[in-house]
mmCIF file of C-alpha atoms and ligand atoms in Angstrom:
data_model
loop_
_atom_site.group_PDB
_atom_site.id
_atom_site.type_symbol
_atom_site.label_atom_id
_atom_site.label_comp_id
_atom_site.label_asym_id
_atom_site.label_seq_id
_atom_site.Cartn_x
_atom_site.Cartn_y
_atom_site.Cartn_z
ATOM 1 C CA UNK M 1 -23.819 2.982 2.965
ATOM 2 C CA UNK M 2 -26.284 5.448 4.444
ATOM 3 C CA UNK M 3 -24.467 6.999 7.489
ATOM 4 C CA UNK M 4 -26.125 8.740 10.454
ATOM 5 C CA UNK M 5 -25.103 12.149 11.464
ATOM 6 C CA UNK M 6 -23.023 11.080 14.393
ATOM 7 C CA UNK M 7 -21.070 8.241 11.914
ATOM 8 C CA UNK M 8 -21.092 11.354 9.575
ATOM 9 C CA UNK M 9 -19.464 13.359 12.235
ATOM 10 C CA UNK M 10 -17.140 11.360 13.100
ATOM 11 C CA UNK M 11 -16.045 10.396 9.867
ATOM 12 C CA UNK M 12 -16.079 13.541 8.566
ATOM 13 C CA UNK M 13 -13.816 15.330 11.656
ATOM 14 C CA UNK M 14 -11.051 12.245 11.646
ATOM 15 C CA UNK M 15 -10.521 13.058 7.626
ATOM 16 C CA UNK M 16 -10.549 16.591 8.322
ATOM 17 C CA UNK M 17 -7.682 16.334 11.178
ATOM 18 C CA UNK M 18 -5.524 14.045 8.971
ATOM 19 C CA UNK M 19 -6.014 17.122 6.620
ATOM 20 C CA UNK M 20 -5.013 19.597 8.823
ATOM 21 C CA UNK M 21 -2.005 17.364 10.531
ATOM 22 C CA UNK M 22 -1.070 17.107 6.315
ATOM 23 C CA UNK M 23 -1.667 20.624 4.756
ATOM 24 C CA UNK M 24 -0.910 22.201 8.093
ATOM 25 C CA UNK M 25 0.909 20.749 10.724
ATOM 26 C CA UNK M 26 3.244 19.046 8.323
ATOM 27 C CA UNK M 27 4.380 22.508 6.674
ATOM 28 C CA UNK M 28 4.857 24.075 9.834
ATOM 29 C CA UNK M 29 7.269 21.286 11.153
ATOM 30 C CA UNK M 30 9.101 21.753 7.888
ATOM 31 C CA UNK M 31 9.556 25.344 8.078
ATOM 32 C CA UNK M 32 10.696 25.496 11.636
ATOM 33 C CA UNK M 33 13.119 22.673 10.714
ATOM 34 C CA UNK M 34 14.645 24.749 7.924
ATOM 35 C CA UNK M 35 14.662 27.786 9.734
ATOM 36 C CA UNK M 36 16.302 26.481 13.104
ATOM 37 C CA UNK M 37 19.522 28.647 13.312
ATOM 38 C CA UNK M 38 21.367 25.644 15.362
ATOM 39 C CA UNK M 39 20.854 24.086 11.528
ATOM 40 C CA UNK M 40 19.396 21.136 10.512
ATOM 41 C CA UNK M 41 21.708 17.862 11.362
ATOM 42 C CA UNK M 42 21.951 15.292 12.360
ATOM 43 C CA UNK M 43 18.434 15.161 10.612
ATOM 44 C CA UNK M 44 16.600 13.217 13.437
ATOM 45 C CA UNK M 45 17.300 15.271 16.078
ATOM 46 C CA UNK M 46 16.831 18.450 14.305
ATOM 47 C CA UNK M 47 13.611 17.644 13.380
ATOM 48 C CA UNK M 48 12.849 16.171 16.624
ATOM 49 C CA UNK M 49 13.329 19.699 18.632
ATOM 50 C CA UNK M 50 10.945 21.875 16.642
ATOM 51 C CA UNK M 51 8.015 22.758 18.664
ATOM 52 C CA UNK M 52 5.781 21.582 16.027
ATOM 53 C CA UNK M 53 7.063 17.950 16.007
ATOM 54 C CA UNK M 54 5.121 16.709 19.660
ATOM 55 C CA UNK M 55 1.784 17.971 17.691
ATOM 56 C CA UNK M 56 2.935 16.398 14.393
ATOM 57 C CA UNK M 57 3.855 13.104 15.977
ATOM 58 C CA UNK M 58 1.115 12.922 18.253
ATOM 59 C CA UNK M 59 -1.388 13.565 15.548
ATOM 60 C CA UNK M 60 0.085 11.247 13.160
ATOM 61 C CA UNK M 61 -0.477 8.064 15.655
ATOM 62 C CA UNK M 62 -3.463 9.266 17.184
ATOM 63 C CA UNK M 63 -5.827 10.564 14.433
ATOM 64 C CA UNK M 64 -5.020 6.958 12.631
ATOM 65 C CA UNK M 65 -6.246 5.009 16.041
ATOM 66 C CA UNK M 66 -9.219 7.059 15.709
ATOM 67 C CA UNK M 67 -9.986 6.324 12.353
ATOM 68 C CA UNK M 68 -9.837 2.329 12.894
ATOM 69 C CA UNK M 69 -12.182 3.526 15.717
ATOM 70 C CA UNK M 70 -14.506 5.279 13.621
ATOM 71 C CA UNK M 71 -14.538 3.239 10.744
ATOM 72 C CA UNK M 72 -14.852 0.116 12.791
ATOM 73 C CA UNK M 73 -18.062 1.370 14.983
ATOM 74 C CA UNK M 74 -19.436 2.169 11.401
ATOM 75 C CA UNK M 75 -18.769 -0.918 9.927
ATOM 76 C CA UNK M 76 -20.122 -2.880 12.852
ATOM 77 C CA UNK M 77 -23.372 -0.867 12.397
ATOM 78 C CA UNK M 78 -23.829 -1.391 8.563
ATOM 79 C CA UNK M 79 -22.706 -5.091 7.944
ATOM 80 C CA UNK M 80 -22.499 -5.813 4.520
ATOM 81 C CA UNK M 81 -24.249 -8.976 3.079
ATOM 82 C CA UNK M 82 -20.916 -11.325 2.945
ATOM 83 C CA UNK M 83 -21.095 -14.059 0.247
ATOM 84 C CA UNK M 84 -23.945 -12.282 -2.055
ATOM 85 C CA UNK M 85 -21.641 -12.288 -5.142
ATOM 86 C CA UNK M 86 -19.535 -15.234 -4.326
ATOM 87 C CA UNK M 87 -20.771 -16.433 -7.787
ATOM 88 C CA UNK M 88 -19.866 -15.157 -11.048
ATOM 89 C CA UNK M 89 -16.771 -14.758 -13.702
ATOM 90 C CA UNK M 90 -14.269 -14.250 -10.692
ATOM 91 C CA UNK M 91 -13.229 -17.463 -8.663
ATOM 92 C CA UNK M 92 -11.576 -17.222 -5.341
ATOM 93 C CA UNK M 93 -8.792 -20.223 -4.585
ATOM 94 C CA UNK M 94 -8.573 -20.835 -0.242
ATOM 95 C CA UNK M 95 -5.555 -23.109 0.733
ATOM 96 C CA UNK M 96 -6.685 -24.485 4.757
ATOM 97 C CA UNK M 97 -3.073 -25.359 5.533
ATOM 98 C CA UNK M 98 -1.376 -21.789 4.811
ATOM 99 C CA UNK M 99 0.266 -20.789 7.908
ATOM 100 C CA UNK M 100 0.508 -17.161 8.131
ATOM 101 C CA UNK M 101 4.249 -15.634 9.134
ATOM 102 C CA UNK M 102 4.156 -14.290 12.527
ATOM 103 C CA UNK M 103 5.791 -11.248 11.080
ATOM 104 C CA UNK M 104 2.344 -10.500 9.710
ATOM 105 C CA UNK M 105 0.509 -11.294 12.438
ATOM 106 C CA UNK M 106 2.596 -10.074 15.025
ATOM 107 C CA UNK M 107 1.603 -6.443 14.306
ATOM 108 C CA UNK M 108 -1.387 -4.626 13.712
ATOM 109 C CA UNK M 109 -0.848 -3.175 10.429
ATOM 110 C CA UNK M 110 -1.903 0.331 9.617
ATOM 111 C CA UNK M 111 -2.763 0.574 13.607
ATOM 112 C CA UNK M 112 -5.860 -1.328 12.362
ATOM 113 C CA UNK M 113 -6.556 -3.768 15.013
ATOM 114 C CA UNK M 114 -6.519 -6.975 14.235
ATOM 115 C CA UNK M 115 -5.062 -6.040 10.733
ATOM 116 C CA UNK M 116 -6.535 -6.939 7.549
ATOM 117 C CA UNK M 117 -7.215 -11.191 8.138
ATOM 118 C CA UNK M 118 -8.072 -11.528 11.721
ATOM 119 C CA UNK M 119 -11.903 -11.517 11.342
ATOM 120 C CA UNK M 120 -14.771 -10.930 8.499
ATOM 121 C CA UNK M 121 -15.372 -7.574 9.049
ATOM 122 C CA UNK M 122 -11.476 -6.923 8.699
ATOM 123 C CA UNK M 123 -11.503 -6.050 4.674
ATOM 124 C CA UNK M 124 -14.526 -4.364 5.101
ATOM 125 C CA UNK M 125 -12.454 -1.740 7.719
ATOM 126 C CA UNK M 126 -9.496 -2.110 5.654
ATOM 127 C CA UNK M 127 -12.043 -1.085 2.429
ATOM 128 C CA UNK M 128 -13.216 2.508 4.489
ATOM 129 C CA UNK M 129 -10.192 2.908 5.977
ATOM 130 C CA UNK M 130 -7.880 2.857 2.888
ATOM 131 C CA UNK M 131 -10.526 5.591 1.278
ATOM 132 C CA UNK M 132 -9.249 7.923 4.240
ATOM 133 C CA UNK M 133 -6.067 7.276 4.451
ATOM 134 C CA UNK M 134 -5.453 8.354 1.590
ATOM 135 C CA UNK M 135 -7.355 11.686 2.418
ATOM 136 C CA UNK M 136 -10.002 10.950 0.486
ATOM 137 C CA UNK M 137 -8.502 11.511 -2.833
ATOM 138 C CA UNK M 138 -8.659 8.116 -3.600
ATOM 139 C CA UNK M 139 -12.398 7.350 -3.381
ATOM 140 C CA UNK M 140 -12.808 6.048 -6.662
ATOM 141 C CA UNK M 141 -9.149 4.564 -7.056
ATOM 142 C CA UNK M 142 -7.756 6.670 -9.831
ATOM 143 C CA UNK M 143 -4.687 6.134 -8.244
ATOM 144 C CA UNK M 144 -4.698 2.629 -8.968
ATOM 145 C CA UNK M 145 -5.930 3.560 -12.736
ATOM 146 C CA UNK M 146 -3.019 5.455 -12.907
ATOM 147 C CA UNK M 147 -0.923 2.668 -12.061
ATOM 148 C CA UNK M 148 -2.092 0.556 -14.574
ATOM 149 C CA UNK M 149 -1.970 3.291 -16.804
ATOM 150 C CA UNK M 150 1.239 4.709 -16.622
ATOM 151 C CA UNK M 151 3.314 1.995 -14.817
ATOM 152 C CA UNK M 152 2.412 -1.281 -16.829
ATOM 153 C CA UNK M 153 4.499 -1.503 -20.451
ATOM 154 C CA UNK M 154 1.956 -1.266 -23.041
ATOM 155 C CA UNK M 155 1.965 -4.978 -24.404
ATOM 156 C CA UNK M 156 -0.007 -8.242 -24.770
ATOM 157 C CA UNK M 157 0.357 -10.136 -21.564
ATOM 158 C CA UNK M 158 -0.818 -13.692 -21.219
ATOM 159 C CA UNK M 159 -0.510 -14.096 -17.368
ATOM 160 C CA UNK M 160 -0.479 -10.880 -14.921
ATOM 161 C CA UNK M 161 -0.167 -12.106 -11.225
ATOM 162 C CA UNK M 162 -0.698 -9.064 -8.518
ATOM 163 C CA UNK M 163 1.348 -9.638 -5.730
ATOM 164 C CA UNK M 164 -0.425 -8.771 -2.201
ATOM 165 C CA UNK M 165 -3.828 -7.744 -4.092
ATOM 166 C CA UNK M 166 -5.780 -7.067 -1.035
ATOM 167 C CA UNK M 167 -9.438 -6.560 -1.416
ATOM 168 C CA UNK M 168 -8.509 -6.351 -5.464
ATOM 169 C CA UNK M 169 -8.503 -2.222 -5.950
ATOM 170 C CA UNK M 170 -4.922 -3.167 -7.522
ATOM 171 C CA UNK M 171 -5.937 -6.388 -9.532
ATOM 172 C CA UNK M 172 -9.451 -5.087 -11.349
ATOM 173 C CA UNK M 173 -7.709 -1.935 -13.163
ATOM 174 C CA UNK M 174 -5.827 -4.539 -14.630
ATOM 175 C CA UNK M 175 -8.911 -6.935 -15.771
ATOM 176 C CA UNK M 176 -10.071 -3.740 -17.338
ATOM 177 C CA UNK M 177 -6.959 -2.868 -19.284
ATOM 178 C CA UNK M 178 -5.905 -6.535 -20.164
ATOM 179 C CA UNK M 179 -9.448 -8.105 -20.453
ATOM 180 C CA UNK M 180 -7.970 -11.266 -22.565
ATOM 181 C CA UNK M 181 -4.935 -11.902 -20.026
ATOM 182 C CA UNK M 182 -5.345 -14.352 -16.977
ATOM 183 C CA UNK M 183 -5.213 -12.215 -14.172
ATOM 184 C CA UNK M 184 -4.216 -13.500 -10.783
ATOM 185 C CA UNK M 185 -4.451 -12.150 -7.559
ATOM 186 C CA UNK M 186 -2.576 -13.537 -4.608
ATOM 187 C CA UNK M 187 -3.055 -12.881 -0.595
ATOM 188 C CA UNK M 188 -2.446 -13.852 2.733
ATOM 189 C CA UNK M 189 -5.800 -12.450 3.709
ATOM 190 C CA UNK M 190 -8.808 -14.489 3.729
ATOM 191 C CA UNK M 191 -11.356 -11.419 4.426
ATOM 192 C CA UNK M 192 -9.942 -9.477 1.531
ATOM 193 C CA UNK M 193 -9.517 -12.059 -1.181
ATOM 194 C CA UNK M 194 -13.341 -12.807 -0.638
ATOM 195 C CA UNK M 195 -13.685 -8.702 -0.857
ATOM 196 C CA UNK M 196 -11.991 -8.999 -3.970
ATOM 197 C CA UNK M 197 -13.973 -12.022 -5.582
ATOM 198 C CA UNK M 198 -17.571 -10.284 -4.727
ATOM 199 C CA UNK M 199 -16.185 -7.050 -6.234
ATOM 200 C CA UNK M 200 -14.677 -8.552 -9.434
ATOM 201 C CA UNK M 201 -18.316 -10.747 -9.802
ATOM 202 C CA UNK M 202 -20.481 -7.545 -9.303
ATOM 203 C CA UNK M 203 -17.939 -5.794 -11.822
ATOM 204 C CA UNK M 204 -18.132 -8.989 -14.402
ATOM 205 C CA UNK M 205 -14.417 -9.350 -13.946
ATOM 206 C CA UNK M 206 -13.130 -12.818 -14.894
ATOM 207 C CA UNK M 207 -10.257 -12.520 -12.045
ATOM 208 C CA UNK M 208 -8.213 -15.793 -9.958
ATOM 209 C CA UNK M 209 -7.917 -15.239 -6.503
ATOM 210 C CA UNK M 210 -5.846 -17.361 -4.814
ATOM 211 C CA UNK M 211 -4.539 -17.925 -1.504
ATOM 212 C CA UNK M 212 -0.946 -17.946 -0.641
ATOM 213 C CA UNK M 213 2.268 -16.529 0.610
ATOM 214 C CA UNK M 214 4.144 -14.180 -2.334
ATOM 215 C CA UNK M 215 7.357 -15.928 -0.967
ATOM 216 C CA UNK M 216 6.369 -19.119 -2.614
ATOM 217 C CA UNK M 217 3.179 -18.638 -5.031
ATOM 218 C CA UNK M 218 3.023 -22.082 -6.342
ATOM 219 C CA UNK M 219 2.419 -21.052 -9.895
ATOM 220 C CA UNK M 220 4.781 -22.698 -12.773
ATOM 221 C CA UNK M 221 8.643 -21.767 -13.232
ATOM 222 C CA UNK M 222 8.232 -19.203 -16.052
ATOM 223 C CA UNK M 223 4.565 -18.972 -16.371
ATOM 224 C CA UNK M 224 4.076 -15.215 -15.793
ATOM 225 C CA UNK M 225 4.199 -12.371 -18.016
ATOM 226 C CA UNK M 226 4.169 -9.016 -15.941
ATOM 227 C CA UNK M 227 4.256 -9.466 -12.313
ATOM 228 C CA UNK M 228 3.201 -6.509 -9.731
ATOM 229 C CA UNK M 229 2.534 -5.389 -6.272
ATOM 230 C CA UNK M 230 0.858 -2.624 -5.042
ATOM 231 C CA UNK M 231 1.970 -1.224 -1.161
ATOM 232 C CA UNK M 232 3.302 -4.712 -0.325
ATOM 233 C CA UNK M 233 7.110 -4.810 -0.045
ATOM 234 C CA UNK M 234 7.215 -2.225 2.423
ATOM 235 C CA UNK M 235 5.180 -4.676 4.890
ATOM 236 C CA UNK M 236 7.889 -7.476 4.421
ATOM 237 C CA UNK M 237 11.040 -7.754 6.587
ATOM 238 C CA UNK M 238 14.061 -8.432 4.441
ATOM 239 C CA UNK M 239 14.293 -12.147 4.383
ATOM 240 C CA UNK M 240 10.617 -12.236 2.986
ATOM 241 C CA UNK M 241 11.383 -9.053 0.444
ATOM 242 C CA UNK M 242 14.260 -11.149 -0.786
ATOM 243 C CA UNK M 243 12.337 -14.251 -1.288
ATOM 244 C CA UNK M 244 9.448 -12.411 -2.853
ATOM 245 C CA UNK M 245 11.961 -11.069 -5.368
ATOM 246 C CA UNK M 246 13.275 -14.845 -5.972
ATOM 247 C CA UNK M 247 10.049 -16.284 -6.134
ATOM 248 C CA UNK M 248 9.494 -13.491 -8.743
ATOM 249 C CA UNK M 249 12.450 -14.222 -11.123
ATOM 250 C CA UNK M 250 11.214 -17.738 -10.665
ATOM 251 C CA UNK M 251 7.517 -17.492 -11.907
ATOM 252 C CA UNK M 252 8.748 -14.958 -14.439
ATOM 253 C CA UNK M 253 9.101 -15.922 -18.147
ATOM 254 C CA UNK M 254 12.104 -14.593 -19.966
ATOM 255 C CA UNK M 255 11.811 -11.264 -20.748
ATOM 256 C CA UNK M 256 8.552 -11.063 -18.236
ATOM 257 C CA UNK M 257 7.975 -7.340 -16.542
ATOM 258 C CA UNK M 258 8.154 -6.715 -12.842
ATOM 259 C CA UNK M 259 6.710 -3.783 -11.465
ATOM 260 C CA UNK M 260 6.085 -3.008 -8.057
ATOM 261 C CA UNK M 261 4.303 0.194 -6.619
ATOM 262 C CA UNK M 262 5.941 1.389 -3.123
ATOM 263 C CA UNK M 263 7.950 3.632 -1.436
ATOM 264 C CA UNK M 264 11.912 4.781 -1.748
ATOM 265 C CA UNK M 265 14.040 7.834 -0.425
ATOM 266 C CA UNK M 266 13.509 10.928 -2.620
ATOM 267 C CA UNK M 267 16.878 12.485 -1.301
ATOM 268 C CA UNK M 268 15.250 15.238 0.703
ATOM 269 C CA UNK M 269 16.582 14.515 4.488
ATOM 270 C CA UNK M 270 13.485 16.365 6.406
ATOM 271 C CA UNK M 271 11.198 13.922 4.029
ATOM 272 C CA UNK M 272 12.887 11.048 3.992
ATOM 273 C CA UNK M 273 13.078 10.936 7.551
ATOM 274 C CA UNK M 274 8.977 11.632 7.980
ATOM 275 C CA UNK M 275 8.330 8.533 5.695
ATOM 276 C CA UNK M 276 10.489 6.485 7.389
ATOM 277 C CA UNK M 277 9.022 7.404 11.393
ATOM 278 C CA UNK M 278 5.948 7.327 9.394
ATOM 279 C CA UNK M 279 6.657 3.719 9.022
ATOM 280 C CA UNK M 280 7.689 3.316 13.215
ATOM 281 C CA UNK M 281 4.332 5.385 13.636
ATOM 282 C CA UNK M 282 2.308 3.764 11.596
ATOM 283 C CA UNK M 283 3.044 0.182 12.741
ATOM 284 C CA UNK M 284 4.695 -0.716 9.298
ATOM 285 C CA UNK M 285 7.886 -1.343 10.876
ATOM 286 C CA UNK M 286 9.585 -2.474 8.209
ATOM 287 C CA UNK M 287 9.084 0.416 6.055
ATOM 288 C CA UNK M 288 12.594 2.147 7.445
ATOM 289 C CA UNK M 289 14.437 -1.124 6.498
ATOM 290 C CA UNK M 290 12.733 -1.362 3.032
ATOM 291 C CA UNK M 291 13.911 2.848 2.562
ATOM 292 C CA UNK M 292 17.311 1.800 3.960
ATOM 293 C CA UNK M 293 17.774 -0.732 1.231
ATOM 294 C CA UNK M 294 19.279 -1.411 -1.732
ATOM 295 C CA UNK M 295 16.470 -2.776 -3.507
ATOM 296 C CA UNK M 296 17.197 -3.054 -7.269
ATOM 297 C CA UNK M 297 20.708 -4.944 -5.861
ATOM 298 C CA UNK M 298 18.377 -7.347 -4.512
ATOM 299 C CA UNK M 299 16.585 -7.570 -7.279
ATOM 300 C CA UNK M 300 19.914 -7.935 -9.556
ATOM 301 C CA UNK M 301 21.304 -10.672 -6.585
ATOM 302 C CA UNK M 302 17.936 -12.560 -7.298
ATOM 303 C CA UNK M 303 18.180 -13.194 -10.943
ATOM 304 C CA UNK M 304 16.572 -10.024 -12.108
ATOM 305 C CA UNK M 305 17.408 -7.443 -14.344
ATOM 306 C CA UNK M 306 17.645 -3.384 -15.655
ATOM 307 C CA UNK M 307 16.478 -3.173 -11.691
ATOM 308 C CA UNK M 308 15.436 0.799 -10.763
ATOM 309 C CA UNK M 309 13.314 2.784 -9.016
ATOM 310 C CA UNK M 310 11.125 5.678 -10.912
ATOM 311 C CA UNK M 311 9.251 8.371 -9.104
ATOM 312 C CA UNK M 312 5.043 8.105 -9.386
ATOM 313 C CA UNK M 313 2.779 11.065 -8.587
ATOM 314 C CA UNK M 314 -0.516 9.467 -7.300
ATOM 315 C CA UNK M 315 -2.433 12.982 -8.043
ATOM 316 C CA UNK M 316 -0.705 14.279 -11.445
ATOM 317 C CA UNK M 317 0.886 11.794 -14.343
ATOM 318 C CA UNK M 318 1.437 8.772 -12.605
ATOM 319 C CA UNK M 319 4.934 7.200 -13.690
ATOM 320 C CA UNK M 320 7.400 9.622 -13.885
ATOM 321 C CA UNK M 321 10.459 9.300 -15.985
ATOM 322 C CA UNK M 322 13.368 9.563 -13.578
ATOM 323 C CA UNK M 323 13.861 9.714 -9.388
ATOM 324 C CA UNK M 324 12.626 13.001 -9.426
ATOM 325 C CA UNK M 325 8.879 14.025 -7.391
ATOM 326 C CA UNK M 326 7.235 17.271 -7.755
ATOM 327 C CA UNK M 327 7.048 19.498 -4.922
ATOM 328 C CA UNK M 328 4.510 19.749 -2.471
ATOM 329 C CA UNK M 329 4.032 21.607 1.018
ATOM 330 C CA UNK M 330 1.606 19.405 2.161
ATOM 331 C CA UNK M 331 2.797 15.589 3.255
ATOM 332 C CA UNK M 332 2.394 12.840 0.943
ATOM 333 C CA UNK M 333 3.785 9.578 -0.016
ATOM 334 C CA UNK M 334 6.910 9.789 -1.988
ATOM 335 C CA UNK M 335 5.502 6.757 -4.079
ATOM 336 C CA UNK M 336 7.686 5.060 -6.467
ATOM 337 C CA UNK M 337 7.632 1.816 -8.761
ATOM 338 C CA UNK M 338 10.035 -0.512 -8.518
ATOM 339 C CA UNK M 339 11.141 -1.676 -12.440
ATOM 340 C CA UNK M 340 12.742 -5.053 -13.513
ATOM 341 C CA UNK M 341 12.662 -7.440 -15.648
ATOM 342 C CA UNK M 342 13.730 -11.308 -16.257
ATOM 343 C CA UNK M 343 16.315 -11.677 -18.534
ATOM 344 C CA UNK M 344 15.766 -13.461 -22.109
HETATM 345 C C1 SAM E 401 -1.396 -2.340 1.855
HETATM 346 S S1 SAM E 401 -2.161 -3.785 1.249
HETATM 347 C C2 SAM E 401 -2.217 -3.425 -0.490
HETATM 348 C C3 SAM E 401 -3.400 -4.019 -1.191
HETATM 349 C C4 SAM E 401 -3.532 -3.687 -2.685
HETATM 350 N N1 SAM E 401 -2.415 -4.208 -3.440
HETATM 351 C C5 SAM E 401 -3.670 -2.200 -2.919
HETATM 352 O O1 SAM E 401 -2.893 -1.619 -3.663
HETATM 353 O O2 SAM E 401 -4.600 -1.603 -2.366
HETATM 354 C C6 SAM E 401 -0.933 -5.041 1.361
HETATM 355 C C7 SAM E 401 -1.489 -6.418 1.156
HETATM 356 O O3 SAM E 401 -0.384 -7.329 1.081
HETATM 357 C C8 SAM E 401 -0.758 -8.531 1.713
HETATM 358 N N2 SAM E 401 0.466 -9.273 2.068
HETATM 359 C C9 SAM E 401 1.424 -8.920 2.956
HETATM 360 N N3 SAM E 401 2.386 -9.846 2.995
HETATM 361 C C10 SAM E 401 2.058 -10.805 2.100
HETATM 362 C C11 SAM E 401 2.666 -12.023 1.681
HETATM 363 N N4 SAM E 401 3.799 -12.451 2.212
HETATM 364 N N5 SAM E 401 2.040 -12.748 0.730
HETATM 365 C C12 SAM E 401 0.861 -12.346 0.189
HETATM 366 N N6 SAM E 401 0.232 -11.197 0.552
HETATM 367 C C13 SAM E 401 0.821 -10.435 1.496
HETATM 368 C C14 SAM E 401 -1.597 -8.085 2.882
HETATM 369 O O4 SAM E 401 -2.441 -9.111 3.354
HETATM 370 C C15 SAM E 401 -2.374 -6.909 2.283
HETATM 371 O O5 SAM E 401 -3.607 -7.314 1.753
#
């Protein structure tokens, strides 16, 4: 997409103040937190009286509405040429009578208006406005490489199914990696599972896209091999996280893998409480229940097994071995995968 100096500018000064509200404000929060002599609980309210928070808050919301701005004025500007790849290896499955949960459309996720189904142009803002959200350091998704890479059990897999696969950055790694598995993805999203079918056909990726709520996928009782998700649990409320895990020991086969890429509490008060008013700030409000929760007891509850959560550095190794992240001034996601299995 050739951009014009203004969309340049524009672009260029909402990823620089995420940046600076990451690398900067973010530390100096932190260190007038741990410094306050009146000490630092009850967590919320200690954090809440530093004079950095009003600019840390305020930033947070505000330089994400700008960037759906942005990104949306450039978007409208460069439309893309819908439907060019619609043919190829990839095949995209559309069911007409899906009814989406008003939980989902209730909200704009992400502060992206209209979220990622309402319109055509919605996975195309979702598509430039995931590059800088993640502060541009996942332009050419190594982070999603480095899920496949380091996350997945090495193994021979005859059906992978990606929960909530979006515009597919989650569900082609794994095409790549596992080229003689079927690989699913499955969506609520209309917009993006078209995304996702053009970009699998341009890449010569053989990949299912199919239409449907991960409550209730409507693939076979034991038919899947290793199951994922990539950033969707934390965008469920707890009924639909506890059906999702259901549904998943259902399609599972014995044995079959589950592993699911989010979020969890590292332990660190100041950081766990930024993630979580991330999540109020950030319209994901369910992210603070999913942090609050047991998770791998729902998973057990469900019919699931060996249920953890490991840390996963999105800029170093990936998959870490235990619940411990490496340390960073700046903010970032404390990322984790979700691990479980279906017993034999
Ligand atoms: C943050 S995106 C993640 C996309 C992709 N997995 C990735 O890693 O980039 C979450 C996706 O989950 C989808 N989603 C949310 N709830 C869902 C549900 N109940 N069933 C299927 N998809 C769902 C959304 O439409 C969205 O595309």
């Amino acid at each position: 997409m050739e951009l014009s100096l203004d969309e340049r500018g524009r672009i260029d000064f909402v990823l620089t103040l995420r940046r600076r509200w990451a690398d900067t404000v973010y530390p100096a929060l932190r260190a007038q937190y741990d410094a306050d002599p009146a000490g630092t609980e009850p967590v919320r309210e200690a954090v809440h009286r530093q004079p950095a928070y009003p600019w840390f808050a305020f930033l947070e919301r505000n330089a994400q509405k700008m960037l759906w701005r942005d990104v949306s004025d450039v978007v409208a500007a460069h439309p893309r040429d819908a439907g060019t790849e619609a043919s190829g290896p990839a095949t995209l499955e559309l069911d007409p009578n899906l009814e989406l949960p008003d939980w989902y459309t209730d909200w704009d996720i992400h502060v992206q208006p209209g979220g990622v189904w309402r319109n055509d142009a919605s996975a195309d803002v979702y598509e430039l406005g995931a590059k800088l959200v993640m502060l541009g350091v996942n332009d050419d998704y190594t982070f999603h490489r480095a899920f496949t890479e380091t996350a997945v059990p090495p193994g021979s897999y005859r059906r992978i199914v990606d929960l909530g696969c979006g515009f597919g950055k989650s569900t082609w790694p794994m095409k790549r990696a596992f080229p003689d598995a079927e690989v699913i993805g499955i969506d609520l999203a209309e917009p993006c599972l078209r995304m996702a079918r053009d970009r699998a056909n341009a890449a010569g990726l053989a990949i299912r896209f199919i239409q449907a709520d991960c409550q209730a996928t409507g693939l076979e009782a034991g038919s899947v091999d290793f199951l994922m998700s990539s950033m969707l649990i934390h965008e469920m409320p707890r009924p639909a996280l506890i059906a999702t895990l259901r549904e998943a020991a259902r399609i599972l086969a014995p044995g079959g893998k589950l592993r699911f890429l989010d979020f969890t509490t590292t332990g660190d008060a100041f950081r766990d409480l930024a993630m979580a008013e991330h999540g109020e700030r950030n319209n994901e409000p369910f992210m603070p229940g999913l942090l609050a929760a047991d998770v791998p007891a729902l998973c057990e509850a469900a019919g699931l097994a060996g249920a953890r959560w490991v840390a996963f550095d999105e800029r170093g190794g990936g998959r870490l071995p235990e619940r411990s992240w490496p340390k960073r001034a700046e903010w970032h996601f404390p990322w984790a995968v979700l691990e479980a299995e279906k017993p034999q």
